[in-house]
Coordinates of C-alpha atoms in Angstrom, one line a residue:
M105 CA 111.7 138.6 89.4
S106 CA 113.6 137.0 86.4
C107 CA 115.5 134.6 88.5
P108 CA 114.0 131.0 88.2
F109 CA 115.6 129.9 91.7
F110 CA 114.7 132.9 93.5
G111 CA 111.6 131.9 96.2
L112 CA 111.3 128.2 95.7
S113 CA 112.6 127.3 99.2
E114 CA 115.7 127.9 101.3
D115 CA 117.2 124.6 100.7
I116 CA 117.7 125.7 97.0
C117 CA 118.1 129.4 97.0
D118 CA 118.5 131.2 100.8
V119 CA 118.4 134.7 99.3
G120 CA 115.2 136.1 100.7
H121 CA 115.3 134.2 103.9
D122 CA 117.5 136.2 106.5
Y123 CA 117.3 139.9 107.6
I124 CA 118.7 143.0 106.3
S125 CA 118.1 146.4 107.4
P126 CA 116.4 148.9 105.6
H127 CA 119.3 150.9 104.9
D128 CA 121.0 148.2 103.1
V129 CA 117.8 147.0 101.3
E130 CA 117.6 150.6 99.8
T131 CA 121.4 151.2 99.1
I132 CA 121.3 147.6 97.2
S133 CA 118.3 148.3 95.3
H134 CA 120.1 151.7 93.8
F135 CA 122.8 149.6 92.2
C136 CA 120.4 146.6 91.6
S137 CA 120.5 145.8 87.6
S138 CA 117.6 142.9 88.3
D139 CA 119.6 140.6 86.4
P140 CA 120.2 137.1 88.1
T141 CA 123.0 136.1 86.2
N142 CA 125.3 138.6 88.3
C143 CA 124.3 136.7 91.6
L144 CA 127.1 133.9 92.5
K145 CA 124.1 131.8 93.7
H146 CA 122.1 131.9 90.5
R147 CA 125.8 130.8 88.5
E148 CA 126.2 127.7 91.1
L149 CA 122.6 126.5 90.9
A150 CA 122.5 126.9 87.0
E151 CA 125.1 124.3 87.1
R152 CA 123.1 122.0 89.6
R153 CA 119.6 122.4 88.2
P154 CA 119.8 123.4 84.7
D155 CA 116.0 122.0 84.4
L156 CA 114.9 125.1 86.2
L157 CA 116.8 127.3 83.5
S158 CA 113.8 127.0 81.5
R159 CA 111.8 129.5 83.7
Y160 CA 114.7 132.1 83.3
T161 CA 113.3 135.4 81.4
S162 CA 115.3 138.5 80.1
P163 CA 115.9 140.7 82.9
Q164 CA 113.7 144.0 83.0
K165 CA 114.8 147.4 83.3
P166 CA 116.8 148.4 86.7
R167 CA 114.5 149.2 89.4
V168 CA 116.4 152.6 90.1
P169 CA 115.3 155.5 87.2
S170 CA 118.2 157.5 85.6
T171 CA 117.6 160.1 88.2
G172 CA 119.3 157.8 91.0
A173 CA 116.0 158.7 93.3
P174 CA 116.1 155.7 95.7
F175 CA 113.4 152.9 96.0
H176 CA 111.9 151.6 99.5
I177 CA 111.7 148.3 99.1
P178 CA 110.2 146.8 102.6
F179 CA 111.6 143.1 102.5
R180 CA 114.1 140.9 104.1
N181 CA 116.9 139.3 102.0
R182 CA 120.0 137.7 102.6
W183 CA 122.3 140.1 100.8
P184 CA 126.0 141.6 100.9
L185 CA 127.1 142.1 104.5
S186 CA 127.0 146.0 105.4
F187 CA 130.6 146.3 104.9
R188 CA 130.4 145.2 101.4
V189 CA 127.4 147.6 100.7
R190 CA 129.8 150.3 101.5
S191 CA 132.5 148.9 99.3
I192 CA 130.0 149.0 96.6
C193 CA 129.2 152.5 97.2
A194 CA 132.8 153.4 97.4
L195 CA 133.6 152.1 93.5
V196 CA 131.1 154.3 92.0
D197 CA 131.9 157.8 90.8
R198 CA 129.2 159.6 92.8
P199 CA 129.0 157.6 96.3
Y200 CA 125.1 157.1 96.9
Q201 CA 123.9 158.6 100.1
P202 CA 120.8 156.5 101.0
I203 CA 118.6 157.7 104.1
K204 CA 119.8 157.2 107.6
E205 CA 118.6 154.0 109.1
E206 CA 117.5 155.9 112.4
E207 CA 115.0 158.3 110.0
M208 CA 113.4 155.4 108.3
N209 CA 113.0 153.6 111.3
T210 CA 111.4 156.4 113.1
Q211 CA 108.7 156.3 110.0
T212 CA 108.0 152.7 110.7
A213 CA 107.7 153.1 114.3
N214 CA 105.2 156.6 114.0
T215 CA 103.2 153.9 111.4
R216 CA 103.2 151.2 114.3
G217 CA 102.3 153.6 117.0
W218 CA 99.3 154.8 115.1
I219 CA 97.9 151.2 114.7
V220 CA 98.8 150.4 118.3
A221 CA 96.5 153.5 119.3
L222 CA 93.7 152.8 116.8
A223 CA 93.6 149.0 118.3
G224 CA 93.5 150.6 121.8
T225 CA 90.6 153.2 120.9
G226 CA 89.0 149.9 119.2
I227 CA 89.2 148.0 122.3
N228 CA 87.7 151.1 124.3
L229 CA 85.0 151.1 122.0
A230 CA 84.0 147.3 122.8
L231 CA 84.9 148.1 126.7
G232 CA 82.4 151.0 127.1
I233 CA 79.7 148.5 127.2
L234 CA 79.7 149.6 130.8
Y235 CA 78.0 153.0 130.4
T236 CA 74.8 151.1 129.0
W237 CA 73.8 149.3 132.1
S238 CA 71.1 151.7 132.2
I239 CA 69.3 149.7 129.3
F240 CA 70.2 146.3 130.7
K241 CA 68.6 147.8 134.1
S242 CA 65.5 148.8 132.5
A243 CA 64.8 145.1 130.9
I244 CA 65.7 143.7 134.5
A245 CA 63.1 145.9 136.1
D246 CA 60.5 145.0 133.5
S247 CA 61.1 141.4 134.6
I248 CA 60.6 141.9 138.2
A249 CA 57.9 144.0 138.0
A250 CA 56.1 141.4 135.7
G251 CA 56.9 138.7 138.0
T252 CA 56.7 135.4 135.5
P253 CA 58.5 132.3 136.7
G254 CA 61.7 132.1 135.6
G255 CA 62.4 135.7 135.7
F256 CA 64.4 138.1 137.9
N257 CA 62.9 138.0 141.1
W258 CA 65.2 140.4 142.8
N259 CA 64.9 143.1 145.4
P260 CA 64.3 146.3 143.4
A261 CA 66.4 147.9 145.7
S262 CA 69.4 146.1 144.7
I263 CA 68.7 146.2 140.7
N264 CA 72.1 148.6 140.7
D265 CA 74.7 146.3 142.6
P266 CA 76.0 144.3 139.7
Y267 CA 76.9 147.8 138.2
A268 CA 78.0 149.2 141.4
V269 CA 80.1 145.9 141.8
A270 CA 81.7 146.2 138.2
C271 CA 82.7 149.8 139.2
L272 CA 84.6 149.1 142.2
I273 CA 86.1 146.0 140.7
F274 CA 87.0 147.6 137.8
A275 CA 89.0 150.0 139.8
V276 CA 90.9 147.4 141.7
A277 CA 91.5 145.4 138.7
M278 CA 93.4 148.3 137.1
I279 CA 96.1 147.8 139.8
L280 CA 96.7 143.9 139.1
A281 CA 96.3 144.4 135.4
G282 CA 99.0 147.3 135.8
K283 CA 101.5 144.4 137.4
V284 CA 100.6 141.9 134.7
Q285 CA 101.1 144.3 131.9
D286 CA 104.5 145.6 133.3
R287 CA 105.6 141.7 133.6
F288 CA 104.1 140.2 130.6
G289 CA 103.1 142.9 128.3
P290 CA 99.8 144.6 127.0
R291 CA 99.0 142.0 124.7
V292 CA 98.6 139.2 127.3
T293 CA 96.8 141.5 129.5
C294 CA 94.4 142.5 127.1
I295 CA 93.3 139.0 125.7
I296 CA 92.8 138.1 129.5
G297 CA 90.5 141.2 129.7
G298 CA 88.6 139.9 126.7
L299 CA 87.9 136.6 127.9
L300 CA 87.0 137.6 131.5
V301 CA 84.2 140.1 130.0
S302 CA 83.2 137.6 127.4
A303 CA 83.0 134.7 130.2
G304 CA 81.1 136.9 132.7
F305 CA 78.5 138.0 129.8
I306 CA 77.9 134.1 128.7
W307 CA 77.5 133.2 132.4
I308 CA 74.7 135.8 132.8
S309 CA 73.1 134.7 129.8
Q310 CA 72.0 131.4 131.1
T311 CA 70.9 132.6 134.5
T312 CA 68.5 135.2 136.3
S313 CA 70.3 134.4 139.8
Y314 CA 71.2 138.0 141.5
W315 CA 74.6 136.3 143.0
A316 CA 75.2 134.9 139.5
W317 CA 74.8 138.3 137.9
I318 CA 77.0 140.0 140.7
A319 CA 79.6 137.4 140.1
G320 CA 79.3 137.2 136.2
F321 CA 78.7 141.2 135.3
G322 CA 80.1 142.8 138.6
V323 CA 83.3 140.7 139.4
M324 CA 84.5 139.2 136.1
A325 CA 83.3 141.8 133.4
G326 CA 84.3 144.3 136.1
M327 CA 87.9 142.8 136.5
G328 CA 87.8 142.2 132.4
I329 CA 87.2 145.8 131.7
G330 CA 89.7 146.7 134.2
F331 CA 92.2 144.4 132.3
G332 CA 91.3 145.5 128.6
Y333 CA 91.4 149.1 129.5
S334 CA 94.7 149.3 131.4
A335 CA 96.5 147.7 128.5
A336 CA 95.0 150.1 125.6
T337 CA 96.3 153.4 126.7
P338 CA 100.1 152.5 127.8
P339 CA 101.5 151.1 124.9
A340 CA 100.3 153.8 122.7
L341 CA 102.0 156.5 124.6
K342 CA 104.8 154.6 124.6
W343 CA 105.2 154.7 120.9
F344 CA 105.1 158.7 121.0
P345 CA 107.3 161.5 122.2
P346 CA 106.1 163.5 125.2
A347 CA 104.8 166.4 123.0
K348 CA 101.7 163.9 121.8
T349 CA 101.1 162.2 125.2
G350 CA 97.8 164.2 125.6
L351 CA 96.7 163.6 122.4
I352 CA 97.5 159.9 122.3
A353 CA 95.7 159.5 125.6
G354 CA 92.9 161.5 124.5
I355 CA 92.4 159.3 121.3
V356 CA 92.3 156.2 123.1
V357 CA 90.4 156.8 125.7
S358 CA 87.8 158.4 123.9
G359 CA 86.8 155.1 122.8
F360 CA 85.2 154.1 126.0
G361 CA 83.3 157.4 125.8
L362 CA 82.2 156.8 122.3
A363 CA 80.8 153.6 123.2
S364 CA 77.4 154.0 124.2
L365 CA 76.9 155.9 120.5
Y366 CA 76.7 152.5 119.0
I367 CA 76.1 149.9 121.8
A368 CA 73.0 151.5 123.3
P369 CA 71.0 151.3 120.0
T370 CA 72.8 147.9 119.7
A371 CA 71.6 146.8 122.7
K372 CA 68.1 148.2 122.4
Y373 CA 67.5 146.1 119.2
L374 CA 69.0 142.8 120.5
L375 CA 66.6 143.2 123.6
G376 CA 63.6 143.9 121.5
R377 CA 64.4 140.9 119.3
Y378 CA 65.9 138.2 121.3
G379 CA 65.4 139.2 125.1
L380 CA 67.9 140.2 127.7
Q381 CA 69.7 136.6 128.4
Q382 CA 70.0 136.0 124.3
S383 CA 71.8 139.5 124.0
M384 CA 74.1 138.8 126.6
L385 CA 74.9 135.5 125.0
F386 CA 75.9 137.6 121.7
F387 CA 77.6 140.5 123.5
G388 CA 80.0 137.8 125.3
I389 CA 80.8 136.0 121.8
A390 CA 81.3 139.6 120.3
F391 CA 83.7 140.7 123.0
A392 CA 85.8 137.6 122.7
A393 CA 86.1 137.7 118.9
V394 CA 86.6 141.9 118.9
V395 CA 89.1 142.7 121.8
C396 CA 91.1 139.6 121.2
S397 CA 91.6 140.4 117.7
L398 CA 92.4 144.0 118.5
A399 CA 94.8 142.7 121.5
L400 CA 97.2 141.2 118.6
L401 CA 97.7 144.6 117.4
V402 CA 98.8 146.0 121.0
S403 CA 102.4 146.0 121.7
N404 CA 105.1 148.1 123.4
P405 CA 107.9 149.5 121.1
P406 CA 111.3 147.7 121.1
E407 CA 113.7 149.6 123.6
S408 CA 116.3 150.0 121.0
S409 CA 113.5 151.5 118.6
A410 CA 113.5 155.2 117.4
A411 CA 110.0 155.5 119.1
V412 CA 111.9 155.5 122.4
K413 CA 114.5 157.2 121.0
T414 CA 113.1 160.4 119.6
T415 CA 115.2 163.3 118.7
G416 CA 115.1 167.0 118.2
S417 CA 113.3 168.3 120.9
S418 CA 113.5 168.9 124.7
G419 CA 110.5 167.0 125.4
S420 CA 112.1 163.6 124.2
R421 CA 115.3 164.3 126.2
K422 CA 112.8 164.3 128.9
N423 CA 111.3 161.5 128.0
T424 CA 114.5 159.4 128.1
E425 CA 116.2 161.3 130.8
G426 CA 113.0 161.4 133.0
P427 CA 112.4 159.5 136.4
N428 CA 111.1 156.1 136.3
L429 CA 109.6 155.6 139.7
S430 CA 108.4 152.1 141.2
P431 CA 105.0 152.3 142.8
A432 CA 106.6 152.3 146.3
Q433 CA 108.6 155.2 145.0
V434 CA 105.2 156.9 143.9
L435 CA 103.5 156.2 146.8
K436 CA 106.1 158.2 149.1
T437 CA 105.7 161.5 147.0
G438 CA 103.2 164.2 148.0
R439 CA 102.5 164.8 144.5
F440 CA 100.8 161.3 144.3
Y441 CA 98.2 162.0 147.1
T442 CA 97.5 165.6 145.6
L443 CA 96.9 163.6 142.1
W444 CA 94.7 161.0 143.8
L445 CA 92.7 163.6 145.5
C446 CA 92.3 165.8 142.4
F447 CA 91.1 162.3 140.5
F448 CA 88.7 161.6 143.1
I449 CA 87.3 165.0 143.2
G450 CA 87.1 165.4 139.6
A451 CA 85.5 161.9 138.5
G452 CA 83.5 161.3 141.7
A453 CA 81.8 164.9 142.0
G454 CA 80.9 164.4 137.9
L455 CA 79.6 160.8 138.6
M456 CA 77.6 162.2 141.7
V457 CA 75.3 164.5 139.5
I458 CA 75.5 163.0 135.9
G459 CA 72.9 160.1 136.8
S460 CA 70.5 162.7 138.2
A461 CA 71.3 165.4 135.4
K462 CA 70.8 162.7 132.7
G463 CA 67.2 161.9 134.1
L464 CA 66.4 165.6 134.3
A465 CA 67.5 166.5 130.9
K466 CA 65.4 163.5 129.5
A467 CA 62.4 164.7 130.9
S468 CA 62.9 168.3 129.9
L469 CA 63.7 167.0 126.1
G470 CA 60.2 164.7 126.2
E471 CA 59.7 163.0 122.9
M472 CA 63.5 163.9 122.0
A473 CA 64.8 162.1 125.2
F474 CA 66.4 159.8 123.0
L475 CA 69.4 162.3 122.0
V476 CA 70.5 162.4 125.4
V477 CA 72.5 159.5 125.4
A478 CA 74.1 160.3 121.9
I479 CA 74.8 163.8 123.3
M480 CA 76.4 162.5 126.4
S481 CA 78.5 160.0 124.4
I482 CA 80.0 162.7 122.0
G483 CA 80.4 164.8 124.8
N484 CA 82.4 162.6 127.0
A485 CA 84.5 161.7 124.1
A486 CA 85.0 165.0 123.1
G487 CA 86.3 166.2 126.4
R488 CA 88.9 163.4 126.7
L489 CA 90.3 164.2 123.2
I490 CA 90.2 167.9 123.7
A491 CA 91.8 168.0 127.1
G492 CA 94.5 166.0 126.0
V493 CA 95.4 168.1 123.0
V494 CA 95.2 171.4 125.3
S495 CA 97.4 169.9 128.0
D496 CA 100.2 169.4 125.5
K497 CA 100.1 172.9 124.5
I498 CA 99.5 174.8 128.1
G499 CA 100.5 171.9 130.5
R500 CA 98.7 169.4 132.4
A501 CA 98.3 171.2 135.8
T502 CA 96.8 174.5 134.3
T503 CA 94.2 172.6 132.2
L504 CA 93.1 170.4 135.2
A505 CA 92.7 173.5 137.2
I506 CA 90.9 175.8 134.4
L507 CA 88.6 172.6 133.8
L508 CA 87.6 171.8 137.5
V509 CA 86.7 175.9 138.0
F510 CA 84.6 175.4 134.6
Q511 CA 82.9 172.1 135.9
A512 CA 82.2 174.0 139.3
S513 CA 80.4 176.8 137.5
L514 CA 78.3 174.4 135.7
M515 CA 77.4 172.7 138.8
F516 CA 76.5 176.4 140.6
A517 CA 74.3 177.2 137.2
A518 CA 72.7 173.8 137.3
I519 CA 70.9 174.3 140.3
P520 CA 67.9 176.3 138.9
G521 CA 68.3 175.2 135.3
L522 CA 68.0 171.2 136.5
S523 CA 65.0 172.1 139.1
G524 CA 62.5 172.4 136.1
Q525 CA 62.9 176.5 135.6
G526 CA 65.5 175.9 132.6
H527 CA 64.9 175.6 129.1
P528 CA 65.7 172.3 127.2
I529 CA 68.2 173.4 125.3
I530 CA 70.0 175.1 128.4
V531 CA 69.6 172.1 130.2
T532 CA 71.2 169.8 127.7
L533 CA 73.9 172.0 127.0
L534 CA 74.7 171.9 130.9
V535 CA 74.4 168.2 131.0
T536 CA 76.7 168.0 127.8
F537 CA 79.3 170.2 129.4
M538 CA 79.6 168.4 132.8
V539 CA 79.9 164.8 131.0
F540 CA 82.7 166.7 128.9
N541 CA 84.5 167.8 132.1
Y542 CA 83.9 164.4 133.3
G543 CA 85.9 162.7 130.4
T544 CA 88.6 164.9 130.8
N545 CA 89.9 163.5 133.8
L546 CA 90.4 160.3 131.9
A547 CA 92.9 162.0 129.6
L548 CA 94.5 164.1 132.0
F549 CA 95.6 161.4 134.6
P550 CA 97.3 159.0 132.4
S551 CA 99.4 162.0 130.8
F552 CA 100.1 163.2 134.6
A553 CA 101.6 159.5 135.5
K554 CA 103.7 159.5 132.4
D555 CA 105.2 162.8 132.9
Y556 CA 105.9 162.4 136.7
W557 CA 106.4 158.8 137.1
G558 CA 107.8 157.5 133.7
M559 CA 107.0 154.7 131.4
Q560 CA 108.8 151.7 132.8
H561 CA 105.9 151.1 135.7
F562 CA 103.1 153.0 134.0
G563 CA 100.6 150.3 134.5
M564 CA 101.0 149.9 138.4
N565 CA 101.5 153.3 138.6
Y566 CA 98.3 154.3 136.9
G567 CA 96.5 151.5 138.2
I568 CA 97.0 152.6 141.5
L569 CA 96.2 156.4 140.8
F570 CA 93.2 155.1 139.0
S571 CA 91.9 153.7 142.4
A572 CA 90.7 157.3 143.2
W573 CA 88.0 157.0 140.2
G574 CA 86.2 153.7 141.7
V575 CA 86.8 155.3 145.4
G576 CA 85.1 158.6 144.0
A577 CA 82.2 157.1 142.4
F578 CA 81.5 154.3 145.1
V579 CA 81.4 157.3 147.8
L580 CA 80.2 160.3 146.4
V581 CA 77.6 158.5 144.4
R582 CA 76.3 157.2 147.9
V583 CA 76.6 160.5 149.4
A584 CA 74.7 161.9 146.7
E585 CA 72.1 159.5 146.8
M586 CA 71.8 160.2 151.1
I587 CA 71.9 164.0 150.6
R588 CA 68.9 163.5 147.9
V589 CA 67.0 161.4 150.2
K590 CA 67.4 163.8 153.2
T591 CA 66.6 166.8 151.3
G592 CA 64.0 165.5 148.8
G593 CA 65.8 167.2 145.6
F594 CA 68.9 167.5 143.6
A595 CA 70.0 171.1 144.2
M596 CA 72.5 170.1 147.4
N597 CA 74.1 167.8 145.5
F598 CA 75.1 170.5 143.1
G599 CA 76.2 172.7 145.6
V600 CA 78.6 170.1 147.3
A601 CA 80.0 168.9 143.9
G602 CA 80.9 172.6 143.1
I603 CA 82.4 173.0 146.4
L604 CA 84.4 170.3 146.2
L605 CA 85.5 170.9 142.5
L606 CA 87.0 174.5 143.5
V607 CA 88.6 172.6 146.3
G608 CA 90.3 170.4 143.5
A609 CA 91.1 173.2 141.1
V610 CA 93.2 174.9 144.2
M611 CA 94.9 171.8 144.6
A612 CA 95.6 171.4 140.9
L613 CA 97.4 174.6 140.7
S614 CA 100.2 173.1 143.3
L615 CA 101.0 170.7 140.6
K616 CA 102.4 173.2 138.4
P617 CA 106.3 173.0 137.8
K618 CA 108.1 175.4 139.8
K619 CA 110.4 177.7 137.6
T620 CA 114.0 177.4 137.7
A621 CA 116.5 179.9 137.3
V622 CA 118.5 179.7 134.1
P623 CA 122.1 180.4 134.2
S624 CA 123.1 183.5 132.5
R625 CA 125.0 183.8 129.4
A626 CA 128.5 185.2 131.0
T627 CA 128.6 181.9 133.5
A628 CA 128.4 179.6 130.6
V629 CA 131.2 181.7 128.9
T630 CA 133.3 181.2 131.7
G631 CA 132.9 177.6 131.9
L632 CA 134.0 177.1 128.5
E633 CA 136.9 179.3 128.9
E634 CA 138.0 176.9 132.1
D635 CA 137.5 173.7 130.1
D636 CA 139.7 175.3 127.3
L637 CA 142.6 176.1 129.9
V638 CA 142.4 172.8 131.4
L639 CA 142.8 171.3 128.1
Q640 CA 145.6 173.5 127.2
R641 CA 147.3 172.3 130.3
T642 CA 146.5 168.7 129.3
G643 CA 148.1 169.3 126.0
D644 CA 151.3 171.0 127.4

């Protein structure tokens, strides 16, 4: 800028210290000659502060080429008011027609929406440490077996308790976190989650006590994961129209599934070099830094922004005119209980056998067993992403029913394959597709919640629905263990899971929207003619 006064301070020149809409910035820049001597403020300051005029340089070329193409200048300035801008446009021979402000806001909102979505994905990439419990469990088991003073003197039968408590608290915390998010916003909720997980990991890094690990990992970390997970998906969905609900939900939650891909080798390296408790301290510090930093990028769109006022599609009309049900209203609908049971079966049946299938897949691969964690992570994330995209095309209920039937067929096919009679590659593919189908649930059900109940109370509504995941994991995993102990094998588990999944598929079909009769063209014409008659009578 050639003006010597511009940008010094608001006390000297207030140009550049107030808001101007992108619409007016573009219009003004079209006519700007870059000559500050045309500015009334410049003339006034030149008389009062001649000492600063020595900085003045000759004006450069106008910022708009002769073709008249507009410049997009994203800055804020105290310029003429909008009515003065319109006057400028009216004085020229060829009135300049700038891009509509609504269209520009839509572009900005789309960019901001992707920032929020990617930040949510990053948060889930950190919170997915829950899936790497097996690595920590092995280190605890080694310490118990060694029996060294100051080590983990736990009952071996209780070694999974911190993980089980974390899963249960995770599901329960989703309800509370949803309420906090609806009231205080996703940024605050996410920061609370990051600090809780960090505090829990730092605490367990200082102790080997069983109850401290139950409280630190099970309660604090489990609750923190619930708060962070609940705050990652809803704001991202709010920035996009209904046509992209499945895609965005799949992208954000895929981070949770992919976490094992990098956390597992990182954890193994830290455990080998620094030991279990020092590793927990590193993870705790990293959680506070990563999750809280990414939380600063997470926010809901303004109610008046173009992000929530999309135009030109039936999907957007559905978004603005659809119901926004409160949790009390949701609990009175039969559809909620159908969805809850489908989620209970889809997630619970998957968790019921995935642990067993994973162990058998590792056994079948022998020296290549280390690949199982990576393959399952990719399958888990791919299921979330693909299910979201497909459900946008063919509908949520249809997608859910197809995937539940597919998962059931995998369960029945796995009975001979996972009993030691299958080829290692076949076994690995079966396990990968099982994890793929399990991951689809975590993209479909938040999309269901948005479609059916709206976004106003989304955090609380989805938190209540997500309780099906926690109950399913707790109940069906316990049932699977009881069946295994009684039968001495895994075959019955896969059979029971397959039957449950078929029942869930039948229930999912009841979620398909009913077709409504479309009024005939003749009826519409008659209605228009009657309206015309009324207008004519009014005019008479």
